[in-house]
Coordinates of C-alpha atoms in Angstrom, one line a residue:
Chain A
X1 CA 109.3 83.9 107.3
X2 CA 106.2 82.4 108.7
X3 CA 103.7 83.0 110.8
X4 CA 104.6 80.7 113.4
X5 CA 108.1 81.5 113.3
X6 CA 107.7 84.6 114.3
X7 CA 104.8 84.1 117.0
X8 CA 107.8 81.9 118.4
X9 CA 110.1 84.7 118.2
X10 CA 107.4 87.0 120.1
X11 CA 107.2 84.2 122.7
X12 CA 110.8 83.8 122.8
X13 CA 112.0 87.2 123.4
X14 CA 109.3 88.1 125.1
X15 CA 108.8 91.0 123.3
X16 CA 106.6 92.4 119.9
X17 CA 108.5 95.6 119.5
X18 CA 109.0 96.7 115.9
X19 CA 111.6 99.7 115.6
X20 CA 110.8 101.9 112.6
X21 CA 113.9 102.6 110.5
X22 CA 113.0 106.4 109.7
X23 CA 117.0 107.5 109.3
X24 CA 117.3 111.3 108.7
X25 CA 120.7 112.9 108.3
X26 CA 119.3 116.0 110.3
X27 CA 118.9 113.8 113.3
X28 CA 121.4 111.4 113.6
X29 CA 124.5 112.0 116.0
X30 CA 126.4 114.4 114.0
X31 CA 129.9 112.4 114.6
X32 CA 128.4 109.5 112.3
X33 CA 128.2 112.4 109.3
X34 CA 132.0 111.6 108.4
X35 CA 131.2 107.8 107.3
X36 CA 131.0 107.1 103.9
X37 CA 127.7 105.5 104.7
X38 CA 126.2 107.5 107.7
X39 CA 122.9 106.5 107.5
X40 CA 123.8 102.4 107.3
X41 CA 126.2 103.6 110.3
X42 CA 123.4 104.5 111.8
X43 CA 121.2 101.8 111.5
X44 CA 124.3 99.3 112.2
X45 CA 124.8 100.4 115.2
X46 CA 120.9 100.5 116.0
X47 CA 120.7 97.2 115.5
X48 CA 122.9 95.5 117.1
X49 CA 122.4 97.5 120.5
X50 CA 118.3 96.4 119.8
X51 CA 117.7 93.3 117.9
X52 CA 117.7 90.9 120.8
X53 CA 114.6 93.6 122.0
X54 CA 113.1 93.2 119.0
X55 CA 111.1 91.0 116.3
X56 CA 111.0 93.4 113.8
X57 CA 112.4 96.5 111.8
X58 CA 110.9 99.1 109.6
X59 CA 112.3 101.1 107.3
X60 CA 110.1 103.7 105.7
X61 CA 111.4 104.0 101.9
X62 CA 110.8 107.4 102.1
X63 CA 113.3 108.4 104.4
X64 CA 115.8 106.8 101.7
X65 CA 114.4 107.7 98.6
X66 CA 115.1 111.2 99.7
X67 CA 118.6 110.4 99.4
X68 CA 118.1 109.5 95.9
X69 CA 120.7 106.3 94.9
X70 CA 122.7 107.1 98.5
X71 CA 119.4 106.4 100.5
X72 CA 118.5 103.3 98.2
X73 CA 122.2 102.1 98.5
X74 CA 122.0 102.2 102.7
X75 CA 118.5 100.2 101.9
X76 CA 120.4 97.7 100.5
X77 CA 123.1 97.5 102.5
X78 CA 120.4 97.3 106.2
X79 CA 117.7 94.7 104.7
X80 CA 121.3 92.6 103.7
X81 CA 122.9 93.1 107.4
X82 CA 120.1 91.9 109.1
X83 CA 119.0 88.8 106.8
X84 CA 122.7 88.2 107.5
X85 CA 123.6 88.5 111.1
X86 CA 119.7 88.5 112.4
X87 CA 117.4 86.0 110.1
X88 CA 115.2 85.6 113.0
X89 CA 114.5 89.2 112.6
X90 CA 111.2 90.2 111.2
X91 CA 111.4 92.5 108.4
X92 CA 108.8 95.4 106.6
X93 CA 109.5 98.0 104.0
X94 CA 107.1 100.7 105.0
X95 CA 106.4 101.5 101.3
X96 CA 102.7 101.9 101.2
X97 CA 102.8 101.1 97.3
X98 CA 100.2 99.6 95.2
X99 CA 99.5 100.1 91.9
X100 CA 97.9 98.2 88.7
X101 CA 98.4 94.4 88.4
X102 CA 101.7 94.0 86.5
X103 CA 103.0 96.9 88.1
X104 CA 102.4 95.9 91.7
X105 CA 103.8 92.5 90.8
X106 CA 107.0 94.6 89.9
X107 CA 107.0 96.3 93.4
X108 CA 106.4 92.4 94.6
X109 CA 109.5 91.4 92.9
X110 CA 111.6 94.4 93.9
X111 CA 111.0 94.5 98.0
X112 CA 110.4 90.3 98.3
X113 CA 112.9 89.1 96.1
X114 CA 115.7 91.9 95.4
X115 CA 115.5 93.5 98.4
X116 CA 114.8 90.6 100.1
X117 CA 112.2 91.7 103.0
X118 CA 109.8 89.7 105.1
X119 CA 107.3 92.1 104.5
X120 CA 105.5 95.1 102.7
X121 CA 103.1 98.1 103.7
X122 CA 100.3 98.3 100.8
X123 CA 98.1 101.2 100.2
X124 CA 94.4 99.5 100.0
X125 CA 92.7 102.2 97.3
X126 CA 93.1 100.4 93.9
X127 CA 91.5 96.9 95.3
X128 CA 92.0 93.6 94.6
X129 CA 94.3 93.2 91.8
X130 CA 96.6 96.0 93.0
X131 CA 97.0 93.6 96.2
X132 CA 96.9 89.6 95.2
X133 CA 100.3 90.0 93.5
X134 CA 102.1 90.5 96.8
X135 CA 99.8 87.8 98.3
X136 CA 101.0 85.8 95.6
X137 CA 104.4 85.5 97.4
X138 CA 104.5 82.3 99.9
X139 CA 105.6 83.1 103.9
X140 CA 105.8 86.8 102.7
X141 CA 103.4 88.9 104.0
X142 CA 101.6 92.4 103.0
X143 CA 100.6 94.8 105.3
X144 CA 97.4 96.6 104.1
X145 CA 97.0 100.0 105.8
X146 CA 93.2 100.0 107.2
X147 CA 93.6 102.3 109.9
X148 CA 96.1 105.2 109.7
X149 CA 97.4 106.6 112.9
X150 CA 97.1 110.1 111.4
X151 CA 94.6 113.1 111.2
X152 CA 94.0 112.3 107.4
X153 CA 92.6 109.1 108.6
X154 CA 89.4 111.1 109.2
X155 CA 89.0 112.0 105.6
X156 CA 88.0 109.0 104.2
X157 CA 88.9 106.0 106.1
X158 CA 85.8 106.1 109.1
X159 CA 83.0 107.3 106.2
X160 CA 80.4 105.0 106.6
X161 CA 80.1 102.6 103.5
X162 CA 77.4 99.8 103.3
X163 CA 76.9 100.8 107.2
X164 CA 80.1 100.4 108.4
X165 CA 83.4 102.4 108.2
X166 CA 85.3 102.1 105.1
X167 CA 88.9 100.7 107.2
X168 CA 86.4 98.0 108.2
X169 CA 85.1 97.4 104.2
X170 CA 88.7 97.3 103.3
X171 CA 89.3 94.5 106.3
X172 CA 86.6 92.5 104.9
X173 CA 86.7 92.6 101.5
X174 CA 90.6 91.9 101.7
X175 CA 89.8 88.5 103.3
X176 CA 88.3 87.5 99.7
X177 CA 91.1 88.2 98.7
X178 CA 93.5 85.3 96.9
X179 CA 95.8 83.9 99.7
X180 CA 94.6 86.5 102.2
X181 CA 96.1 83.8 104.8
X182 CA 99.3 86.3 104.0
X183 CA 97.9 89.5 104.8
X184 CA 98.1 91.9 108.1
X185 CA 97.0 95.4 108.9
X186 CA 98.2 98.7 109.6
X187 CA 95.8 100.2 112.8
X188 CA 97.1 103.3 114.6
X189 CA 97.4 102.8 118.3
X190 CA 96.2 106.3 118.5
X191 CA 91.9 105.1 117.8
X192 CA 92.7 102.0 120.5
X193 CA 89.6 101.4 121.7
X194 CA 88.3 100.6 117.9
X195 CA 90.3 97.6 118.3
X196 CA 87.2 95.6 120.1
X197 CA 85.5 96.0 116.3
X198 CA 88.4 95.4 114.2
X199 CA 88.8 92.0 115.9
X200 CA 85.3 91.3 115.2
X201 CA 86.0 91.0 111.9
X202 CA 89.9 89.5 111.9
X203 CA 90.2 87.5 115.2
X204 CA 93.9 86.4 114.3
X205 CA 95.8 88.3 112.0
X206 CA 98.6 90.3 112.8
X207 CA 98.2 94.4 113.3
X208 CA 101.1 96.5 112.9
X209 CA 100.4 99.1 115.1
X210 CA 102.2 102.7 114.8
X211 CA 101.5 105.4 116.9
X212 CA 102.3 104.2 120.5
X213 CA 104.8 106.9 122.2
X214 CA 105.4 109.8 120.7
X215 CA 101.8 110.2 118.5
X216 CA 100.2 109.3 121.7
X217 CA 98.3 105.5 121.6
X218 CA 98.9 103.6 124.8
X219 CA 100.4 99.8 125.1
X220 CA 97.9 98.2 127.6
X221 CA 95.2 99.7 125.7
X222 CA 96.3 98.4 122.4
X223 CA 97.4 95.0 124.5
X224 CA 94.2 94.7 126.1
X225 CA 91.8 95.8 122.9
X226 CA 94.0 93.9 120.5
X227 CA 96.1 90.6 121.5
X228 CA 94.4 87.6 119.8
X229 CA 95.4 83.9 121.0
X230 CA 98.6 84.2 118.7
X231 CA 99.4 87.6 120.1
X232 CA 99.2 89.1 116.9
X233 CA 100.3 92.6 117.4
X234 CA 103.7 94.3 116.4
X235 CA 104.0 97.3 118.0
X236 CA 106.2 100.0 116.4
X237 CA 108.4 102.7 117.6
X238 CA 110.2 104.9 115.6
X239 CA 111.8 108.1 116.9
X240 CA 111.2 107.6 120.3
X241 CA 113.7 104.9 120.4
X242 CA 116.1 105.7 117.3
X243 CA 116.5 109.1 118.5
X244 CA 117.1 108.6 122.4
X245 CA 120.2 110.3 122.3
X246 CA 121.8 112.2 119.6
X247 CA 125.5 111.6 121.4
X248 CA 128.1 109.3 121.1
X249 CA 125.9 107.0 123.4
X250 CA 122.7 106.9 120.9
X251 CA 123.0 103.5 120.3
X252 CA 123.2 102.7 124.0
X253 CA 120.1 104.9 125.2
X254 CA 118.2 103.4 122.3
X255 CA 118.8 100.1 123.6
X256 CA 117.4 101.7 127.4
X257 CA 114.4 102.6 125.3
X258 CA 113.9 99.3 123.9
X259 CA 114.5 97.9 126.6
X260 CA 111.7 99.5 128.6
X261 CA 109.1 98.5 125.8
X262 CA 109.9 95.3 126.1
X263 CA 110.0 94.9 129.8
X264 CA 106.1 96.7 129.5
X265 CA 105.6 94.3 126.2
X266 CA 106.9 91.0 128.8
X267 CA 104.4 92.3 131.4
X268 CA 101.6 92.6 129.0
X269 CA 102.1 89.1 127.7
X270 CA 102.1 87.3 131.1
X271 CA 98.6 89.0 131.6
X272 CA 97.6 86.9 129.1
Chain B
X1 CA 105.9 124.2 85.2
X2 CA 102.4 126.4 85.6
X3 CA 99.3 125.2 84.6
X4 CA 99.4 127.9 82.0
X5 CA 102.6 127.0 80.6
X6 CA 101.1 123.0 79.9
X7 CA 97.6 124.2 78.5
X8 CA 99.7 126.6 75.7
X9 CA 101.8 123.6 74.8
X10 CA 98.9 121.4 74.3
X11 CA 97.7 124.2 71.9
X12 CA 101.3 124.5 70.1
X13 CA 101.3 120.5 69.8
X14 CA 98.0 119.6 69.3
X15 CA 98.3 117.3 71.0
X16 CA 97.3 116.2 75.1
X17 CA 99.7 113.1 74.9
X18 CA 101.4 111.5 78.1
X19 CA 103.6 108.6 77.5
X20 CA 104.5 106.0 79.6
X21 CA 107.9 105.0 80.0
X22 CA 107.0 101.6 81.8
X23 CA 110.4 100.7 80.7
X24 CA 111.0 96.3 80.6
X25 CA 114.2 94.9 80.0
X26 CA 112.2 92.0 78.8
X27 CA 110.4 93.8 76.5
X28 CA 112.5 95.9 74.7
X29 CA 114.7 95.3 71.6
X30 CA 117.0 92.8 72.5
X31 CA 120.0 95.0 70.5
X32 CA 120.0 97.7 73.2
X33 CA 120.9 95.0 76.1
X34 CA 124.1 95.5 75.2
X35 CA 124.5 99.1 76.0
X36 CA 125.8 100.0 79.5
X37 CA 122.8 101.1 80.7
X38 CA 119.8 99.7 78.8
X39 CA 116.6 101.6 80.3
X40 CA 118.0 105.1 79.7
X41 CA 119.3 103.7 76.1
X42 CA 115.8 103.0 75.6
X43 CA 114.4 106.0 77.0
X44 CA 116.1 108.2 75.5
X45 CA 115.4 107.1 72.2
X46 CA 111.8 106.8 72.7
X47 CA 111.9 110.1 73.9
X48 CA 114.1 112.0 70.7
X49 CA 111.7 110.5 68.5
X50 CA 108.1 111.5 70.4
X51 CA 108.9 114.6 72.1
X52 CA 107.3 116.7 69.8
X53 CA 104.2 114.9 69.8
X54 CA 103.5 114.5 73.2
X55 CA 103.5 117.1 76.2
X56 CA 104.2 114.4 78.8
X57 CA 106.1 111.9 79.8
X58 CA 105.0 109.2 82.7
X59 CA 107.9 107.1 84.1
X60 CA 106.1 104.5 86.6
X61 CA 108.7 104.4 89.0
X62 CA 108.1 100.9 90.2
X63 CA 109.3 99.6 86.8
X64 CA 112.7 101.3 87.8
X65 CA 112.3 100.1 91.8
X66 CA 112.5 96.9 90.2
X67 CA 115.9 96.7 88.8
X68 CA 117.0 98.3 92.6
X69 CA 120.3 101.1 92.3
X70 CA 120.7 101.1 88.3
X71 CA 117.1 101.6 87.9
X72 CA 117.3 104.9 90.2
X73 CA 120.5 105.5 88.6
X74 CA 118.1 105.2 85.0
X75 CA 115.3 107.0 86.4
X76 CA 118.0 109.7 87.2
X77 CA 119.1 109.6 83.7
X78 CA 115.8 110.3 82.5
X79 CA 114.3 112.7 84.1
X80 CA 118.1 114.8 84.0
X81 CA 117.8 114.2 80.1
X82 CA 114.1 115.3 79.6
X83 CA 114.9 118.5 82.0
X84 CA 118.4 119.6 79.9
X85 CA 116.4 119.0 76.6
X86 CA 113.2 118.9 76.7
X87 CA 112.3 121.9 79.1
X88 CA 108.6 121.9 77.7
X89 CA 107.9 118.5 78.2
X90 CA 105.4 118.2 81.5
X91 CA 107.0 115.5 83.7
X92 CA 105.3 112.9 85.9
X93 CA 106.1 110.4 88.5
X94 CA 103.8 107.6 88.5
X95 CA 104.6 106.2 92.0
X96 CA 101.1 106.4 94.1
X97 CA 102.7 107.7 97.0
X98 CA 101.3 108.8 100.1
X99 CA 102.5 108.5 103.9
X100 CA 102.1 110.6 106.9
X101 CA 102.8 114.3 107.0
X102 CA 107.0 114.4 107.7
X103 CA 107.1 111.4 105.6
X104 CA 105.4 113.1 102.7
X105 CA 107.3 115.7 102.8
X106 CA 110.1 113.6 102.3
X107 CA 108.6 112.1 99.3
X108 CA 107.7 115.7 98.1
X109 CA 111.6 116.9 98.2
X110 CA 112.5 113.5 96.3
X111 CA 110.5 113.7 93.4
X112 CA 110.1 117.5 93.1
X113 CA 113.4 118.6 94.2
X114 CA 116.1 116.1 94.1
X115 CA 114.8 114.4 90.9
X116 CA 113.0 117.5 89.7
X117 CA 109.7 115.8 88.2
X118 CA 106.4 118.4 87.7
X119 CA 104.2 116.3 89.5
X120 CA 103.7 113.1 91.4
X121 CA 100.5 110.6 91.5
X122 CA 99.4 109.9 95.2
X123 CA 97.2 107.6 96.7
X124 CA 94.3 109.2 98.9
X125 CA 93.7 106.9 101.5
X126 CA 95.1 108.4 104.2
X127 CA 93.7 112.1 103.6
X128 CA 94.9 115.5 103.9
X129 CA 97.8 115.4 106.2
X130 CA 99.1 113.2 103.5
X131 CA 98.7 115.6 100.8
X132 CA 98.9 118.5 101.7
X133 CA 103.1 118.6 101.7
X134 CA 103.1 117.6 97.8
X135 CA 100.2 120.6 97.1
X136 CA 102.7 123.1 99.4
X137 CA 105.4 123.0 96.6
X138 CA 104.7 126.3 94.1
X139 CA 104.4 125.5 90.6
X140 CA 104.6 121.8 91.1
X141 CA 101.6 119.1 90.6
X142 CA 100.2 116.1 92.2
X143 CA 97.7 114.0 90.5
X144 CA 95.5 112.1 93.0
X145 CA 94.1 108.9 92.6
X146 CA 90.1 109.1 92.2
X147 CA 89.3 106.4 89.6
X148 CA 91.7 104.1 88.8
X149 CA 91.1 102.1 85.2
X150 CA 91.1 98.4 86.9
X151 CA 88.6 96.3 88.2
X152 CA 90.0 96.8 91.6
X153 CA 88.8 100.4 91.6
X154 CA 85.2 98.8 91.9
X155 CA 86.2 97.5 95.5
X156 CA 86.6 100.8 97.4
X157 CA 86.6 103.2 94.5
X158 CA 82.6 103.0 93.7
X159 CA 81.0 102.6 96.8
X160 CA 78.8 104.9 98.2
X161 CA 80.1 107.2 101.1
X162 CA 77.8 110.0 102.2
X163 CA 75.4 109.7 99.2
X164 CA 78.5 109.5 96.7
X165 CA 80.5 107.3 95.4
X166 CA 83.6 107.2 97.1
X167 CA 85.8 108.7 94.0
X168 CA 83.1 111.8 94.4
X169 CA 83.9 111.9 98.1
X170 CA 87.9 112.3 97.4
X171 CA 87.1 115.2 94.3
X172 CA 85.0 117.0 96.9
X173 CA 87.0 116.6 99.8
X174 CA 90.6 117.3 98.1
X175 CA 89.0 120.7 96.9
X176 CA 89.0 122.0 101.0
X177 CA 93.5 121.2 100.7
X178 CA 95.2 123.8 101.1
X179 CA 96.5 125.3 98.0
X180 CA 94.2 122.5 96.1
X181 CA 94.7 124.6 92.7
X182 CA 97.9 122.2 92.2
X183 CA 95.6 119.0 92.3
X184 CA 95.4 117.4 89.3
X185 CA 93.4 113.5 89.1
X186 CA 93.7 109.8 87.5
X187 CA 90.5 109.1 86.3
X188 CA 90.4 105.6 84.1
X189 CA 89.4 106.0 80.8
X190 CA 87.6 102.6 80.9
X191 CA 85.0 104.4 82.5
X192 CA 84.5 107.8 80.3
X193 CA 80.8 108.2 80.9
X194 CA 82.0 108.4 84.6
X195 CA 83.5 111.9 83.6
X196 CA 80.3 114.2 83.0
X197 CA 79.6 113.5 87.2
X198 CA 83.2 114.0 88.0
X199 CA 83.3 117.6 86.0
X200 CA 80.3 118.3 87.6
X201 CA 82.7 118.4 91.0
X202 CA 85.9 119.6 89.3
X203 CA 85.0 121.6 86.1
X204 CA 88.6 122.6 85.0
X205 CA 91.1 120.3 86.8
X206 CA 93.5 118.3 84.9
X207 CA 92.8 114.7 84.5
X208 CA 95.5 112.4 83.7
X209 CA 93.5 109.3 81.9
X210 CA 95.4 106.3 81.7
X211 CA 93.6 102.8 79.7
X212 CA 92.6 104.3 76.6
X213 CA 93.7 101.5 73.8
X214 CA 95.1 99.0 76.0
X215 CA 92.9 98.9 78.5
X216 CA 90.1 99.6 76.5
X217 CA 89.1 102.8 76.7
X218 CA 88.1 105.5 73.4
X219 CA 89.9 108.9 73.2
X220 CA 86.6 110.5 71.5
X221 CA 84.1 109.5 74.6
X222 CA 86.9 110.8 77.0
X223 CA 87.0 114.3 75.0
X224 CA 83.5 113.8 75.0
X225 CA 82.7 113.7 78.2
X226 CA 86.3 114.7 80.0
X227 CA 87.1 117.9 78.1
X228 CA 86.9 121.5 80.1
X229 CA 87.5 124.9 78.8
X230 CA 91.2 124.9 79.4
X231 CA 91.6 121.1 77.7
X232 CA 92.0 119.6 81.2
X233 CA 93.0 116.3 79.8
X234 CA 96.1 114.5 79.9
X235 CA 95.9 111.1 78.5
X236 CA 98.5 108.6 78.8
X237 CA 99.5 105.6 76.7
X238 CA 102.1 103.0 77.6
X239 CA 102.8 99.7 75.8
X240 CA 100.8 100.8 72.9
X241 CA 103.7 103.2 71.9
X242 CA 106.9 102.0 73.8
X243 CA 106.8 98.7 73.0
X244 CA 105.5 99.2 68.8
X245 CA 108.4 97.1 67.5
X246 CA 110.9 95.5 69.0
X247 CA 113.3 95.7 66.0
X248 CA 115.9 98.4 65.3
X249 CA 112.9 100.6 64.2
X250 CA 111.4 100.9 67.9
X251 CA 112.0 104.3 68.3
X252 CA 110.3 104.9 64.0
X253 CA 107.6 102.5 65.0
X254 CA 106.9 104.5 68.5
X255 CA 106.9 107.8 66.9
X256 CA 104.3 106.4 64.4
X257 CA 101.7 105.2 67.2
X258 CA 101.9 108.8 68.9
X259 CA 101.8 110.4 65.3
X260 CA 98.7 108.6 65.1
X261 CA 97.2 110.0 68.5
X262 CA 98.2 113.3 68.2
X263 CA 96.2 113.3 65.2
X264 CA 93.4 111.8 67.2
X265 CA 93.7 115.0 69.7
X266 CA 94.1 117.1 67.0
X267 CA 90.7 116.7 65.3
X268 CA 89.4 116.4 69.0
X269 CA 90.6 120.1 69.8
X270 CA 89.4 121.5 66.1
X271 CA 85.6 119.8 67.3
X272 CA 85.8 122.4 70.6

């Protein structure tokens, strides 16, 4: 997918609500547990009460490689329903990989081609040629965590290096990078106000942004530090949404949940 | 597996051998494509003929990720076979994860519990809350990235960060985890000399040391510089063993290479 397409899509719907995929057996309603494929059940039913809310869904790999083959199998079986029945749907495997050359152009292969997603979340550590082979890929697009919305952010990613924080050195030296015109960024809504600086240094390119809800960021902060000309944001939302309601109505009162962030997300872009 | 355990089997073996199993369908003998399931074919043979040389094996699992359900369903295989058989055999699971807390523990239980691997590398980047849930599990190990073995490492990996290098800054930092004892660290053997600073921090740690031959690195500086009391070395080769012949002798020809490093080790741990 391109850029444009899904600025249009934003515009469109009014709406830059990305809905994390995090499926987890203990959670979901427990009269989905007799499918043969509850957690593809799940996530069926998930998105078609929210895609038209939506530009964008993210599965975290983790939650299904915890199901060993089962968990990759209900992978499979979501990334195909929605390039199927919703192609205008954004799409990100929240798989933070990254790895040596020919080995991240394995992980390339495996979440753009096989797999078949939009997108991919890339762990910035091992540099440049753990990160050009997903850039490699034309109108897909790799996310490069700079700013985690998590305590362990603190550790290492605000140390000061060459007098500025090292999620900023990673934001800059990624834009040397070979066809950087395909990268976007991971920055927690939770440090908001650090938003001013990071679009200092990347005026236009899209931020996912986890961390608004439940770990606490706040939309018109994010909106007002963060929207570039474009928009550029996709805020996500993971539990607070895909666990609304843990009754027979969950996929309904997800939908109410969506639907509140997008009326706040409409609201936000006609400030603009 | 204990620390303990490993260090007497690298005494039994004489040997402080970790082998890859980056595992290519387009690089293996073309006679085992017609097996049912290829990978583990391969595998498996690899692994009856080294085993007693080596006291590791290293399955990067994006290799497997890249051939979607059968390669989980060969990674299975694999790691099932090595635990029936091989008890002894230290097991690894190259696959640089790292994710927020509940989503690392997720990880944690796939690769230490479902699959049942010793150990798991992880990427830093996002900081304790990230690690700690691998270092919680008793008896099981995860290797942090410090110093990675490509030139990408020289993008983040080397920069300076509160007077140090930011590799230092990880050693020094990690050591504050709880229950840190079950750290163990990639440090790229393209850089031994780099190891004399890095004991300095972490005196009897395990390395794992991947890009010796390959990649360019020599065993001797690495012992040189990388060995502690305890050994404390675990250094990996990939395609210089797997991938020996690609005739009906692979498996000979594979069992030769590691011959020849075990021998390498061997007169390395006589020099202690």
């Amino acid at each position: 997918m391109t850029t444009q397409f899904l600025v249009e899509q934003i515009q469109k719907k009014e709406s830059f609500l990305c809905i994390g995929l995090d499926t987890d057996l203990d959670k979901i309603p427990k009269h989905l547990l007799d499918q043969d494929d509850p957690i593809f059940a799940f996530n069926k039913a998930i998105i078609d009460a929210t895609h038209h809310l939506c530009v964008a869904y993210k599965p975290n790999t983790a939650f299904y490689e915890a199901y060993g083959i089962k968990g990759w199998q209900a992978l499979e079986k979501t990334i195909d329903y929605l390039n199927s029945n919703y192609p205008e749907i954004f799409t990100i495997a929240d798989a933070k990989r990254g790895d040596i050359g020919n080995t991240s152009t394995r992980y390339a292969k495996a979440f753009f081609e096989d797999l078949g997603f939009d997108s991919v979340t890339i762990a910035p550590y091992m540099g440049r040629d753990s990160v050009e082979p997903f850039l490699a890929f034309k109108d897909k697009h790799t996310i490069l965590l700079a700013l985690t919305s998590n305590m362990g952010a603190f550790d290492f990613q605000t140390k000061m290096v060459n007098g500025r924080e090292l999620y900023k050195e990673v934001l800059e030296v990624s834009k040397s990078y070979e066809n950087s015109e395909n990268l976007m960024y991971v920055v927690g809504a939770t440090k908001a106000t650090f938003l001013t600086e990071i679009r200092k240094i990347i005026p236009e390119s899209f931020l996912l942004v986890p961390g608004v809800g439940a770990q606490g960021g706040s939309l018109s902060e994010v909106c007002k530090y963060g929207m570039s000309k474009n928009v550029g944001l996709l805020v996500n939302s993971s539990r607070g949404i895909i666990y609304a309601s843990d009754q027979l109505d969950f996929a309904q009162a997800s939908a109410e949940k969506a639907k509140e962030m997008q009326l706040e997300m409409s609201m936000e872009l006609k400030k603009r």
